Structure formats: structure tokens, C-alpha cells
PDB file of C-alpha atoms in Angstrom:
ATOM      1  CA  ALA D  13      24.465  24.661  13.878  1.00  0.00           C
ATOM      2  CA  LEU D  14      27.716  24.253  12.363  1.00  0.00           C
ATOM      3  CA  ARG D  15      28.668  27.314  10.341  1.00  0.00           C
ATOM      4  CA  CYS D  16      30.336  26.847   6.975  1.00  0.00           C
ATOM      5  CA  HIS D  17      33.327  28.955   6.528  1.00  0.00           C
ATOM      6  CA  THR D  18      35.386  26.845   3.686  1.00  0.00           C
ATOM      7  CA  LEU D  19      33.953  24.165   1.431  1.00  0.00           C
ATOM      8  CA  MET D  20      35.839  21.530  -0.841  1.00  0.00           C
ATOM      9  CA  THR D  21      33.871  19.413  -3.239  1.00  0.00           C
ATOM     10  CA  VAL D  22      35.000  16.467  -5.454  1.00  0.00           C
ATOM     11  CA  ALA D  23      33.036  14.141  -7.665  1.00  0.00           C
ATOM     12  CA  MET D  24      33.121  10.508  -8.017  1.00  0.00           C
ATOM     13  CA  PHE D  25      32.568   8.976 -11.573  1.00  0.00           C
ATOM     14  CA  ALA D  26      32.068   5.726 -12.985  1.00  0.00           C
ATOM     15  CA  LYS D  27      34.956   4.010 -14.606  1.00  0.00           C
ATOM     16  CA  ARG D  28      35.228   3.063 -18.357  1.00  0.00           C
ATOM     17  CA  ARG D  29      36.420  -0.267 -19.350  1.00  0.00           C
ATOM     18  CA  ASP D  30      39.971   1.229 -19.711  1.00  0.00           C
ATOM     19  CA  GLY D  31      39.862   2.367 -16.224  1.00  0.00           C
ATOM     20  CA  SER D  32      39.549   6.081 -16.984  1.00  0.00           C
ATOM     21  CA  PRO D  33      36.660   8.154 -15.144  1.00  0.00           C
ATOM     22  CA  ASP D  34      33.540   8.552 -17.289  1.00  0.00           C
ATOM     23  CA  ILE D  35      32.586  12.087 -16.491  1.00  0.00           C
ATOM     24  CA  SER D  36      29.233  11.699 -17.985  1.00  0.00           C
ATOM     25  CA  THR D  37      28.233   9.187 -15.274  1.00  0.00           C
ATOM     26  CA  PRO D  38      28.848  10.661 -11.711  1.00  0.00           C
ATOM     27  CA  ILE D  39      27.890   8.215  -8.955  1.00  0.00           C
ATOM     28  CA  ALA D  40      28.744  10.172  -5.578  1.00  0.00           C
ATOM     29  CA  VAL D  41      30.023  13.493  -4.361  1.00  0.00           C
ATOM     30  CA  ILE D  42      32.550  13.877  -1.390  1.00  0.00           C
ATOM     31  CA  GLN D  43      32.354  17.082   0.326  1.00  0.00           C
ATOM     32  CA  LEU D  44      34.452  18.675   3.214  1.00  0.00           C
ATOM     33  CA  ARG D  45      33.800  21.647   5.081  1.00  0.00           C
ATOM     34  CA  ASN D  46      35.816  23.890   7.425  1.00  0.00           C
ATOM     35  CA  ARG D  47      39.436  22.995   7.247  1.00  0.00           C
ATOM     36  CA  ILE D  48      41.025  23.155  10.549  1.00  0.00           C
ATOM     37  CA  ALA D  49      44.130  25.199  10.501  1.00  0.00           C
ATOM     38  CA  ASN D  50      45.657  24.484  13.859  1.00  0.00           C
ATOM     39  CA  ILE D  51      44.261  23.196  17.323  1.00  0.00           C
ATOM     40  CA  ASN D  52      45.285  24.642  20.716  1.00  0.00           C
ATOM     41  CA  ILE D  53      44.891  21.880  22.948  1.00  0.00           C
ATOM     42  CA  HIS D  54      45.107  23.923  26.194  1.00  0.00           C
ATOM     43  CA  LYS D  55      42.274  26.356  25.312  1.00  0.00           C
ATOM     44  CA  HIS D  56      40.352  23.773  23.391  1.00  0.00           C
ATOM     45  CA  LYS D  57      39.923  26.016  20.223  1.00  0.00           C
ATOM     46  CA  ARG D  58      40.150  25.434  16.603  1.00  0.00           C
ATOM     47  CA  SER D  59      40.948  28.130  14.091  1.00  0.00           C
ATOM     48  CA  SER D  60      39.634  27.710  10.533  1.00  0.00           C
ATOM     49  CA  GLY D  61      41.924  27.709   7.545  1.00  0.00           C
ATOM     50  CA  THR D  62      41.490  27.681   3.738  1.00  0.00           C
ATOM     51  CA  PHE D  63      41.779  24.381   1.595  1.00  0.00           C
ATOM     52  CA  ARG D  64      44.882  24.198  -0.422  1.00  0.00           C
ATOM     53  CA  SER D  65      45.487  22.834  -3.933  1.00  0.00           C
ATOM     54  CA  SER D  66      47.300  19.833  -2.198  1.00  0.00           C
ATOM     55  CA  ASP D  67      44.051  19.052  -0.379  1.00  0.00           C
ATOM     56  CA  VAL D  68      42.148  18.965  -3.631  1.00  0.00           C
ATOM     57  CA  ALA D  69      44.804  16.891  -5.271  1.00  0.00           C
ATOM     58  CA  PHE D  70      44.735  14.432  -2.325  1.00  0.00           C
ATOM     59  CA  LEU D  71      41.060  14.224  -2.387  1.00  0.00           C
ATOM     60  CA  SER D  72      40.591  13.883  -6.050  1.00  0.00           C
ATOM     61  CA  ALA D  73      43.277  10.823  -5.945  1.00  0.00           C
ATOM     62  CA  PHE D  74      41.112   9.315  -3.016  1.00  0.00           C
ATOM     63  CA  ALA D  75      37.881   9.840  -4.943  1.00  0.00           C
ATOM     64  CA  ARG D  76      39.462   7.998  -7.871  1.00  0.00           C
ATOM     65  CA  GLN D  77      40.601   5.157  -5.898  1.00  0.00           C
ATOM     66  CA  ALA D  78      37.284   4.986  -3.750  1.00  0.00           C
ATOM     67  CA  SER D  79      35.180   5.027  -6.964  1.00  0.00           C
ATOM     68  CA  SER D  80      35.689   1.432  -7.844  1.00  0.00           C
ATOM     69  CA  ALA D  81      34.748   0.135  -4.494  1.00  0.00           C
ATOM     70  CA  PHE D  82      31.777   2.470  -4.409  1.00  0.00           C
ATOM     71  CA  GLU D  83      30.463   1.335  -7.788  1.00  0.00           C
ATOM     72  CA  GLN D  84      31.025  -2.203  -6.789  1.00  0.00           C
ATOM     73  CA  ALA D  85      28.813  -1.739  -3.914  1.00  0.00           C
ATOM     74  CA  LEU D  86      26.174   0.036  -5.922  1.00  0.00           C
ATOM     75  CA  GLN D  87      26.031  -2.908  -8.355  1.00  0.00           C
ATOM     76  CA  MET D  88      25.759  -5.483  -5.419  1.00  0.00           C
ATOM     77  CA  GLU D  89      22.910  -3.292  -3.917  1.00  0.00           C
ATOM     78  CA  ARG D  90      21.183  -3.126  -7.538  1.00  0.00           C
ATOM     79  CA  ALA D  91      21.615  -6.949  -7.677  1.00  0.00           C
ATOM     80  CA  ARG D  92      20.114  -7.441  -4.359  1.00  0.00           C
ATOM     81  CA  GLU D  93      17.161  -5.019  -5.276  1.00  0.00           C
ATOM     82  CA  ALA D  94      16.552  -7.089  -8.390  1.00  0.00           C
ATOM     83  CA  GLU D  95      16.572 -10.458  -6.655  1.00  0.00           C
ATOM     84  CA  GLN D  96      13.945  -8.794  -4.099  1.00  0.00           C
ATOM     85  CA  VAL D  97      11.959  -7.525  -7.062  1.00  0.00           C
ATOM     86  CA  HIS D  98      11.831 -10.956  -8.455  1.00  0.00           C
ATOM     87  CA  HIS D  99      10.986 -12.568  -5.106  1.00  0.00           C
ATOM     88  CA  THR D 100       8.100 -10.037  -4.395  1.00  0.00           C
ATOM     89  CA  GLN D 101       6.830 -10.726  -8.091  1.00  0.00           C
ATOM     90  CA  GLU D 102       6.819 -14.243  -7.434  1.00  0.00           C
ATOM     91  CA  SER D 103       5.123 -13.794  -3.954  1.00  0.00           C
ATOM     92  CA  VAL D 104       2.405 -11.616  -5.389  1.00  0.00           C
ATOM     93  CA  ALA D 105       1.549 -13.991  -8.209  1.00  0.00           C
ATOM     94  CA  ARG D 106       1.410 -16.908  -5.894  1.00  0.00           C
ATOM     95  CA  VAL D 107      -0.982 -14.973  -3.527  1.00  0.00           C
ATOM     96  CA  MET D 108      -3.081 -13.691  -6.210  1.00  0.00           C
ATOM     97  CA  MET D 109      -3.672 -17.146  -7.237  1.00  0.00           C
ATOM     98  CA  GLU D 110      -4.404 -18.388  -3.927  1.00  0.00           C
ATOM     99  CA  LEU D 111      -6.753 -15.230  -3.492  1.00  0.00           C
ATOM    100  CA  ALA D 112      -8.565 -16.062  -6.792  1.00  0.00           C
ATOM    101  CA  ASN D 113      -9.169 -19.771  -5.428  1.00  0.00           C
ATOM    102  CA  THR D 114     -10.411 -18.520  -1.935  1.00  0.00           C
ATOM    103  CA  LEU D 115     -12.468 -15.623  -3.045  1.00  0.00           C
ATOM    104  CA  ALA D 116     -14.277 -17.639  -5.554  1.00  0.00           C
ATOM    105  CA  ASP D 117     -16.027 -19.278  -2.559  1.00  0.00           C
ATOM    106  CA  GLU D 118     -16.666 -16.166  -0.697  1.00  0.00           C
ATOM    107  CA  GLN D 119     -20.029 -14.405  -0.666  1.00  0.00           C
ATOM    108  CA  SER D 120     -19.626 -12.242   2.220  1.00  0.00           C
ATOM    109  CA  ARG D 121     -18.252  -8.881   1.987  1.00  0.00           C
ATOM    110  CA  ASP D 122     -16.858  -9.095   5.401  1.00  0.00           C
ATOM    111  CA  ASP D 123     -15.013 -12.391   4.466  1.00  0.00           C
ATOM    112  CA  ILE D 124     -13.618 -10.837   1.174  1.00  0.00           C
ATOM    113  CA  ALA D 125     -12.321  -7.947   2.954  1.00  0.00           C
ATOM    114  CA  GLU D 126     -10.799  -9.862   5.821  1.00  0.00           C
ATOM    115  CA  VAL D 127      -8.871 -12.343   3.382  1.00  0.00           C
ATOM    116  CA  ILE D 128      -7.403  -9.244   1.189  1.00  0.00           C
ATOM    117  CA  VAL D 129      -6.376  -7.218   4.121  1.00  0.00           C
ATOM    118  CA  ASN D 130      -4.673 -10.258   5.877  1.00  0.00           C
ATOM    119  CA  HIS D 131      -2.795 -11.073   2.801  1.00  0.00           C
ATOM    120  CA  CYS D 132      -1.966  -7.416   2.342  1.00  0.00           C
ATOM    121  CA  ILE D 133      -0.493  -7.104   5.544  1.00  0.00           C
ATOM    122  CA  ASN D 134       1.776  -9.946   5.257  1.00  0.00           C
ATOM    123  CA  LEU D 135       3.061  -9.241   1.719  1.00  0.00           C
ATOM    124  CA  LEU D 136       3.642  -5.585   2.462  1.00  0.00           C
ATOM    125  CA  SER D 137       5.000  -6.005   5.930  1.00  0.00           C
ATOM    126  CA  ALA D 138       2.564  -3.560   7.297  1.00  0.00           C
ATOM    127  CA  GLU D 139       1.270  -2.853  10.846  1.00  0.00           C
ATOM    128  CA  ARG D 140      -2.569  -2.503  10.081  1.00  0.00           C
ATOM    129  CA  ALA D 141      -4.905  -2.434   7.188  1.00  0.00           C
ATOM    130  CA  THR D 142      -8.475  -1.368   6.452  1.00  0.00           C
ATOM    131  CA  VAL D 143     -11.051  -1.790   3.847  1.00  0.00           C
ATOM    132  CA  PHE D 144     -13.274   1.096   3.703  1.00  0.00           C
ATOM    133  CA  LEU D 145     -16.573   0.799   1.418  1.00  0.00           C
ATOM    134  CA  ALA D 146     -18.548   3.727   0.425  1.00  0.00           C
ATOM    135  CA  ASP D 147     -22.131   3.996   1.963  1.00  0.00           C
ATOM    136  CA  GLY D 148     -23.760   7.158   0.956  1.00  0.00           C
ATOM    137  CA  ASP D 149     -21.814  10.135   2.303  1.00  0.00           C
ATOM    138  CA  LYS D 150     -19.718   7.954   4.492  1.00  0.00           C
ATOM    139  CA  LEU D 151     -16.943   5.526   4.483  1.00  0.00           C
ATOM    140  CA  VAL D 152     -17.461   2.627   6.558  1.00  0.00           C
ATOM    141  CA  ALA D 153     -14.664   0.259   7.613  1.00  0.00           C
ATOM    142  CA  GLN D 154     -15.635  -3.267   6.432  1.00  0.00           C
ATOM    143  CA  THR D 155     -12.649  -4.798   7.871  1.00  0.00           C
ATOM    144  CA  ALA D 156      -9.922  -3.063   9.959  1.00  0.00           C
ATOM    145  CA  VAL D 157      -7.177  -5.458  11.049  1.00  0.00           C
ATOM    146  CA  GLY D 158      -5.365  -4.253  14.208  1.00  0.00           C
ATOM    147  CA  LEU D 159      -8.119  -2.250  15.648  1.00  0.00           C
ATOM    148  CA  GLY D 160      -9.670  -4.957  17.805  1.00  0.00           C
ATOM    149  CA  GLY D 161     -12.879  -5.022  16.066  1.00  0.00           C
ATOM    150  CA  GLU D 162     -13.625  -1.430  16.315  1.00  0.00           C
ATOM    151  CA  ILE D 163     -16.059   0.076  13.762  1.00  0.00           C
ATOM    152  CA  LEU D 164     -14.734   3.116  12.046  1.00  0.00           C
ATOM    153  CA  ALA D 165     -16.745   5.419   9.644  1.00  0.00           C
ATOM    154  CA  LEU D 166     -15.355   8.548   7.909  1.00  0.00           C
ATOM    155  CA  PRO D 167     -17.035  11.311   6.187  1.00  0.00           C
ATOM    156  CA  LEU D 168     -16.847  11.017   2.217  1.00  0.00           C
ATOM    157  CA  LYS D 169     -14.809  14.247   1.885  1.00  0.00           C
ATOM    158  CA  GLU D 170     -11.549  15.182  -0.038  1.00  0.00           C
ATOM    159  CA  SER D 171     -10.397  16.717   3.072  1.00  0.00           C
ATOM    160  CA  SER D 172      -9.451  13.145   4.257  1.00  0.00           C
ATOM    161  CA  ILE D 173      -6.875  10.840   2.614  1.00  0.00           C
ATOM    162  CA  ALA D 174      -9.271   8.020   2.344  1.00  0.00           C
ATOM    163  CA  GLY D 175     -11.911  10.268   1.038  1.00  0.00           C
ATOM    164  CA  TYR D 176      -9.669  11.959  -1.469  1.00  0.00           C
ATOM    165  CA  VAL D 177      -8.524   8.653  -2.801  1.00  0.00           C
ATOM    166  CA  VAL D 178     -12.116   7.489  -3.329  1.00  0.00           C
ATOM    167  CA  ILE D 179     -13.508  10.767  -4.863  1.00  0.00           C
ATOM    168  CA  SER D 180     -10.328  11.442  -7.085  1.00  0.00           C
ATOM    169  CA  ARG D 181      -9.625   7.554  -7.711  1.00  0.00           C
ATOM    170  CA  LYS D 182      -5.864   8.480  -7.377  1.00  0.00           C
ATOM    171  CA  PRO D 183      -3.795   6.557  -4.938  1.00  0.00           C
ATOM    172  CA  ALA D 184      -2.051   8.329  -2.053  1.00  0.00           C
ATOM    173  CA  LEU D 185       1.531   7.271  -0.687  1.00  0.00           C
ATOM    174  CA  VAL D 186       2.182   9.211   2.641  1.00  0.00           C
ATOM    175  CA  ASP D 187       5.590   9.086   4.279  1.00  0.00           C
ATOM    176  CA  ASP D 188       4.667  11.147   7.347  1.00  0.00           C
ATOM    177  CA  ALA D 189       0.894  11.112   8.161  1.00  0.00           C
ATOM    178  CA  TYR D 190       1.174  13.979  10.673  1.00  0.00           C
ATOM    179  CA  ARG D 191       2.594  16.221   8.209  1.00  0.00           C
ATOM    180  CA  ASP D 192      -0.258  15.781   5.603  1.00  0.00           C
ATOM    181  CA  LYS D 193      -3.050  18.177   6.260  1.00  0.00           C
ATOM    182  CA  ARG D 194      -5.718  15.708   4.995  1.00  0.00           C
ATOM    183  CA  PHE D 195      -4.731  13.346   7.983  1.00  0.00           C
ATOM    184  CA  ASP D 196      -7.088  13.134  10.990  1.00  0.00           C
ATOM    185  CA  PRO D 197      -5.429  11.956  14.214  1.00  0.00           C
ATOM    186  CA  THR D 198      -8.910  11.411  15.868  1.00  0.00           C
ATOM    187  CA  VAL D 199      -8.607   7.674  15.781  1.00  0.00           C
ATOM    188  CA  ASP D 200      -4.897   7.565  16.864  1.00  0.00           C
ATOM    189  CA  LYS D 201      -5.777   9.631  19.852  1.00  0.00           C
ATOM    190  CA  ARG D 202      -8.713   7.186  20.842  1.00  0.00           C
ATOM    191  CA  THR D 203      -6.847   3.996  20.192  1.00  0.00           C
ATOM    192  CA  GLY D 204      -3.239   5.135  21.370  1.00  0.00           C
ATOM    193  CA  PHE D 205      -1.923   3.947  17.927  1.00  0.00           C
ATOM    194  CA  ARG D 206       0.311   6.058  15.920  1.00  0.00           C
ATOM    195  CA  THR D 207       0.106   6.385  12.158  1.00  0.00           C
ATOM    196  CA  ARG D 208       3.502   7.033  10.636  1.00  0.00           C
ATOM    197  CA  HIS D 209       3.393   5.942   6.709  1.00  0.00           C
ATOM    198  CA  MET D 210       0.154   5.212   4.904  1.00  0.00           C
ATOM    199  CA  LEU D 211      -0.571   3.741   1.414  1.00  0.00           C
ATOM    200  CA  CYS D 212      -4.175   4.030   0.322  1.00  0.00           C
ATOM    201  CA  VAL D 213      -5.624   2.938  -3.081  1.00  0.00           C
ATOM    202  CA  PRO D 214      -9.174   3.151  -4.631  1.00  0.00           C
ATOM    203  CA  VAL D 215     -11.301  -0.105  -5.199  1.00  0.00           C
ATOM    204  CA  VAL D 216     -13.055   0.503  -8.501  1.00  0.00           C
ATOM    205  CA  ASP D 217     -15.632  -1.582 -10.175  1.00  0.00           C
ATOM    206  CA  HIS D 218     -14.778  -0.972 -13.663  1.00  0.00           C
ATOM    207  CA  ALA D 219     -17.799  -2.964 -15.062  1.00  0.00           C
ATOM    208  CA  SER D 220     -20.102  -0.313 -13.560  1.00  0.00           C
ATOM    209  CA  ASN D 221     -17.604   2.655 -13.586  1.00  0.00           C
ATOM    210  CA  THR D 222     -18.083   3.074  -9.843  1.00  0.00           C
ATOM    211  CA  THR D 223     -15.740   3.369  -6.870  1.00  0.00           C
ATOM    212  CA  ILE D 224     -16.557   0.967  -4.212  1.00  0.00           C
ATOM    213  CA  GLY D 225     -14.214   2.138  -1.582  1.00  0.00           C
ATOM    214  CA  CYS D 226     -10.471   2.097  -0.853  1.00  0.00           C
ATOM    215  CA  LEU D 227      -7.670  -0.159   0.793  1.00  0.00           C
ATOM    216  CA  GLN D 228      -5.706   1.687   3.277  1.00  0.00           C
ATOM    217  CA  VAL D 229      -2.295   0.098   4.611  1.00  0.00           C
ATOM    218  CA  LEU D 230      -0.512   1.665   7.547  1.00  0.00           C
ATOM    219  CA  ASN D 231       3.093   1.677   8.963  1.00  0.00           C
ATOM    220  CA  LYS D 232       5.802  -0.260   6.977  1.00  0.00           C
ATOM    221  CA  ARG D 233       7.833  -2.519   9.085  1.00  0.00           C
ATOM    222  CA  ASP D 234      11.725  -2.895   8.402  1.00  0.00           C
ATOM    223  CA  GLU D 235      13.537  -6.306   8.299  1.00  0.00           C
ATOM    224  CA  GLU D 236      13.407  -6.633  11.896  1.00  0.00           C
ATOM    225  CA  GLY D 237       9.717  -6.051  12.183  1.00  0.00           C
ATOM    226  CA  LYS D 238       9.826  -2.557  13.634  1.00  0.00           C
ATOM    227  CA  VAL D 239       8.006   0.607  12.535  1.00  0.00           C
ATOM    228  CA  THR D 240      10.438   3.565  12.146  1.00  0.00           C
ATOM    229  CA  ASP D 241      10.358   7.100  10.363  1.00  0.00           C
ATOM    230  CA  LEU D 242      13.284   5.674   8.140  1.00  0.00           C
ATOM    231  CA  HIS D 243      11.353   2.860   6.491  1.00  0.00           C
ATOM    232  CA  SER D 244       8.075   3.746   4.579  1.00  0.00           C
ATOM    233  CA  PHE D 245       6.028   2.325   1.701  1.00  0.00           C
ATOM    234  CA  THR D 246       7.531   2.403  -1.757  1.00  0.00           C
ATOM    235  CA  ARG D 247       6.161   2.644  -5.251  1.00  0.00           C
ATOM    236  CA  ARG D 248       6.491  -0.993  -5.340  1.00  0.00           C
ATOM    237  CA  ASP D 249       4.328  -1.635  -2.582  1.00  0.00           C
ATOM    238  CA  LEU D 250       1.891   0.803  -4.072  1.00  0.00           C
ATOM    239  CA  GLY D 251       1.787  -1.446  -7.159  1.00  0.00           C
ATOM    240  CA  VAL D 252       1.191  -4.494  -5.109  1.00  0.00           C
ATOM    241  CA  ALA D 253      -1.714  -2.677  -3.183  1.00  0.00           C
ATOM    242  CA  GLU D 254      -3.346  -1.854  -6.389  1.00  0.00           C
ATOM    243  CA  ALA D 255      -3.163  -5.481  -7.563  1.00  0.00           C
ATOM    244  CA  PHE D 256      -5.107  -6.394  -4.463  1.00  0.00           C
ATOM    245  CA  SER D 257      -7.516  -3.794  -4.885  1.00  0.00           C
ATOM    246  CA  ALA D 258      -8.150  -4.940  -8.362  1.00  0.00           C
ATOM    247  CA  VAL D 259      -8.946  -8.470  -7.072  1.00  0.00           C
ATOM    248  CA  MET D 260     -11.166  -7.432  -4.197  1.00  0.00           C
ATOM    249  CA  ALA D 261     -13.307  -5.142  -6.743  1.00  0.00           C
ATOM    250  CA  VAL D 262     -13.791  -8.328  -8.895  1.00  0.00           C
ATOM    251  CA  ALA D 263     -14.642 -10.483  -5.871  1.00  0.00           C
ATOM    252  CA  LEU D 264     -17.181  -7.793  -4.269  1.00  0.00           C
ATOM    253  CA  SER D 265     -18.773  -7.258  -7.615  1.00  0.00           C
ATOM    254  CA  HIS D 266     -19.338 -11.256  -7.993  1.00  0.00           C
ATOM    255  CA  ALA D 267     -20.490 -11.430  -4.395  1.00  0.00           C
ATOM    256  CA  GLN D 268     -23.063  -8.678  -5.009  1.00  0.00           C
ATOM    257  CA  LEU D 269     -24.268 -10.618  -8.185  1.00  0.00           C
ATOM    258  CA  GLN D 270     -24.829 -13.672  -6.167  1.00  0.00           C
ATOM    259  CA  SER D 271     -26.531 -11.806  -3.559  1.00  0.00           C
ATOM    260  CA  ASP D 272     -29.026 -10.242  -6.080  1.00  0.00           C
ATOM    261  CA  ALA D 273     -29.276 -13.417  -7.810  1.00  0.00           C
ATOM    262  CA  PHE D 274     -30.392 -15.002  -4.498  1.00  0.00           C
ATOM    263  CA  GLU D 275     -32.800 -12.429  -3.449  1.00  0.00           C
ATOM    264  CA  HIS D 276     -34.274 -12.504  -6.697  1.00  0.00           C
ATOM    265  CA  ALA D 277     -34.860 -16.406  -6.766  1.00  0.00           C
ATOM    266  CA  SER D 278     -36.388 -15.845  -3.236  1.00  0.00           C
ATOM    267  CA  ARG D 279     -38.874 -13.294  -4.274  1.00  0.00           C
ATOM    268  CA  VAL D 280     -39.864 -15.610  -7.121  1.00  0.00           C
ATOM    269  CA  HIS D 281     -40.271 -18.398  -4.756  1.00  0.00           C
ATOM    270  CA  ARG D 282     -42.415 -16.398  -2.433  1.00  0.00           C
ATOM    271  CA  GLU D 283     -44.544 -15.210  -5.209  1.00  0.00           C
ATOM    272  CA  ALA D 284     -45.205 -18.808  -6.617  1.00  0.00           C
ATOM    273  CA  MET D 285     -45.733 -20.090  -3.187  1.00  0.00           C
ATOM    274  CA  HIS D 286     -48.476 -17.162  -2.678  1.00  0.00           C
ATOM    275  CA  GLN D 287     -50.302 -18.090  -6.159  1.00  0.00           C
ATOM    276  CA  ALA D 288     -50.140 -21.766  -5.213  1.00  0.00           C
ATOM    277  CA  SER D 289     -53.210 -23.768  -3.875  1.00  0.00           C
ATOM    278  CA  PRO D 290     -53.353 -24.051   0.028  1.00  0.00           C
ATOM    279  CA  ALA D 291     -52.204 -27.803  -0.198  1.00  0.00           C
ATOM    280  CA  VAL D 292     -49.073 -26.660  -1.847  1.00  0.00           C
ATOM    281  CA  ARG D 293     -48.435 -23.892   0.435  1.00  0.00           C
ATOM    282  CA  ARG D 294     -47.809 -25.896   3.654  1.00  0.00           C
ATOM    283  CA  PRO D 295     -44.647 -25.076   5.462  1.00  0.00           C
ATOM    284  CA  ASN D 296     -41.585 -26.466   4.118  1.00  0.00           C
ATOM    285  CA  ARG D 297     -38.180 -26.058   5.735  1.00  0.00           C
ATOM    286  CA  ARG D 298     -36.112 -27.476   3.136  1.00  0.00           C
ATOM    287  CA  SER D 299     -33.504 -25.270   1.420  1.00  0.00           C
ATOM    288  CA  PHE D 300     -33.749 -24.835  -2.216  1.00  0.00           C
ATOM    289  CA  SER D 301     -30.886 -26.396  -4.669  1.00  0.00           C
ATOM    290  CA  ALA D 302     -29.404 -24.348  -7.305  1.00  0.00           C
ATOM    291  CA  SER D 303     -31.250 -26.194  -9.991  1.00  0.00           C
ATOM    292  CA  ALA D 304     -34.795 -25.533  -8.169  1.00  0.00           C
ATOM    293  CA  ILE D 305     -33.803 -21.590  -8.031  1.00  0.00           C
ATOM    294  CA  ASP D 306     -32.915 -21.697 -11.679  1.00  0.00           C
ATOM    295  CA  GLU D 307     -36.287 -23.373 -12.322  1.00  0.00           C
ATOM    296  CA  LEU D 308     -38.160 -20.905 -10.280  1.00  0.00           C
ATOM    297  CA  ILE D 309     -36.304 -17.905 -12.150  1.00  0.00           C
ATOM    298  CA  SER D 310     -37.119 -19.723 -15.425  1.00  0.00           C
ATOM    299  CA  HIS D 311     -40.783 -20.033 -14.638  1.00  0.00           C
ATOM    300  CA  ASP D 312     -40.995 -16.553 -13.483  1.00  0.00           C
ATOM    301  CA  GLU D 313     -39.421 -15.039 -16.779  1.00  0.00           C
ATOM    302  CA  THR D 314     -41.848 -17.323 -18.992  1.00  0.00           C
ATOM    303  CA  ARG D 315     -44.806 -15.995 -17.040  1.00  0.00           C
ATOM    304  CA  GLN D 316     -43.583 -12.465 -17.503  1.00  0.00           C
ATOM    305  CA  THR D 317     -43.282 -13.033 -21.350  1.00  0.00           C
ATOM    306  CA  GLU D 318     -46.668 -14.481 -21.702  1.00  0.00           C
TER     307      GLU D 318
END
């Protein structure tokens, strides 16, 4: 480790319109350590010296000159970020419209979850994603893209990241999974996969005020498509994932209502056939149309009222 003997620090400030430094707006700091007094080439040794006032003057002048270029670079970076935000917002809006049209026709929880995670992976540049749905005291993976169809089940406890998100209804943004005490590396060990970063948001049905499950996204890719420790999920990614979870909650709730309505119509049909004459009760394999089901439900409700 490098031992610090001497230290010199100079601040860089934004400039006012007249070119003078605005000391109320610092933008960077330049720091130098251990001034070298002289070097003995033959013995490969350096002796430490003390920074002088001339060093401070030189570094201050350099900071004043460099601040303009540095501030311009910051402005360009902010402009790029603003453009990326605008592009992301447009992409999210477009994807949400596509999801609304696609999920309107889906009635299977598996199909809904698969559509959500595929769009989520593409938009968030993630390596994997999983939808966990609550089932008693467990969280069962409804769709786990990237796991080769392996079925996952986790205990619904706050000791796991997914369990914590479902129970607390709070999202989790994890930069280093292996440093989070809630992370369980069992699946990584079994599959050979390594979880680096994680984003997990609850899926809440606000109509019934119940938490259906959670959406978990793993490993953010950089611009080259690689997963590194230096590139992880952001708060902006978290907001996008929460939008996906909201859409998924509505779609799953709608699918459940459709399933309940179909089961009710089927029960009404069975009861009507059971009470009908033997001639009417002969086998009939044709499927019921929506109007026929509505007529059966209406008949059942009228009979209950009488």
C-alpha cells in the first residue's frame, strides 16, 4: 500500500459568465500525494519532499484552465444522459402499449409472465429474469428466462431477497449479490451461473390489496453486452421494472377473473345438464360460445333469485 507522506489538494470550480470561478459550485478536486524531492537512478530510490507554494500556484493555475474543459465535458455527458432518458422513456411507452395489446388476449399465467420477462430483459439489457408468484409459504418461479426451464421454489421469508420484497412490498436494488446477507447462492452453485447484480420489485394487485409475487432481474449488461462488476442496475432501471410489475399485476388479475368466470359458467352448465331430461343430457362435444355461457349464468342467477 502507498503511504501518504505529503498531500496537496486544489478544487476546480464552475465558471461564471465573466469567466471568474464560482466558488459556490465545485465540480472536481485535483489531489497530489508524496512530492518527489530527488531520484537516485543508480540505487532506484526516491526521497520524499514537501510541496512548496510554487507547486500550489502551478496546480491552481492548471485547475483554472482545466475547469472549462472539464465543465464542458460534464455538460456533454449530461446531454447524452438526457438523450438516453428520453430514448428510454419512448421505448418504455412503446413497449407498454405493445404489452397492453398482447396481454389483453392472454389468459395463462405462464404466457403473461413469459411476455413480461422477455420485454424486461430486452429493455433493461439484463442477462436473466424470473417471475415468482406466491403460493402458500413458497415463492414459485412462474417463468425463469435463462435457466433452461428449471423449476425454482423459494421459501416465502424475509431472509431471502425475493421473500423480503414480497413481504415488505419494497423493491431491492443490489449491486453485489454475494455481499448481501439475504442472497442464497444455492441456485448459482447448482447451475454454474453467477449472480452479480439484482433488481427485484413486488407485483401488487391493488384492487384486492394483495401481493401476487415479484419480478426479479439479474445481471445488467454494458453497451458491449458484457456483464461486469462496474455496470449494475440504476434507479432508472428500477422505475422501468416497477412499470412492468404494474402491468403484470393487472394482466394476472384479469386472467384470474376470466378463469373464475369460465369455471362458474362450466359449473352452471353441468348443473343445468344434470337437471335436464335424459333426452337433453345426451353427450354433446361442441364448445360453448360466449353468448351461450352468458345465457347459462343469467339462467342460474334468475333461478337463485326465485
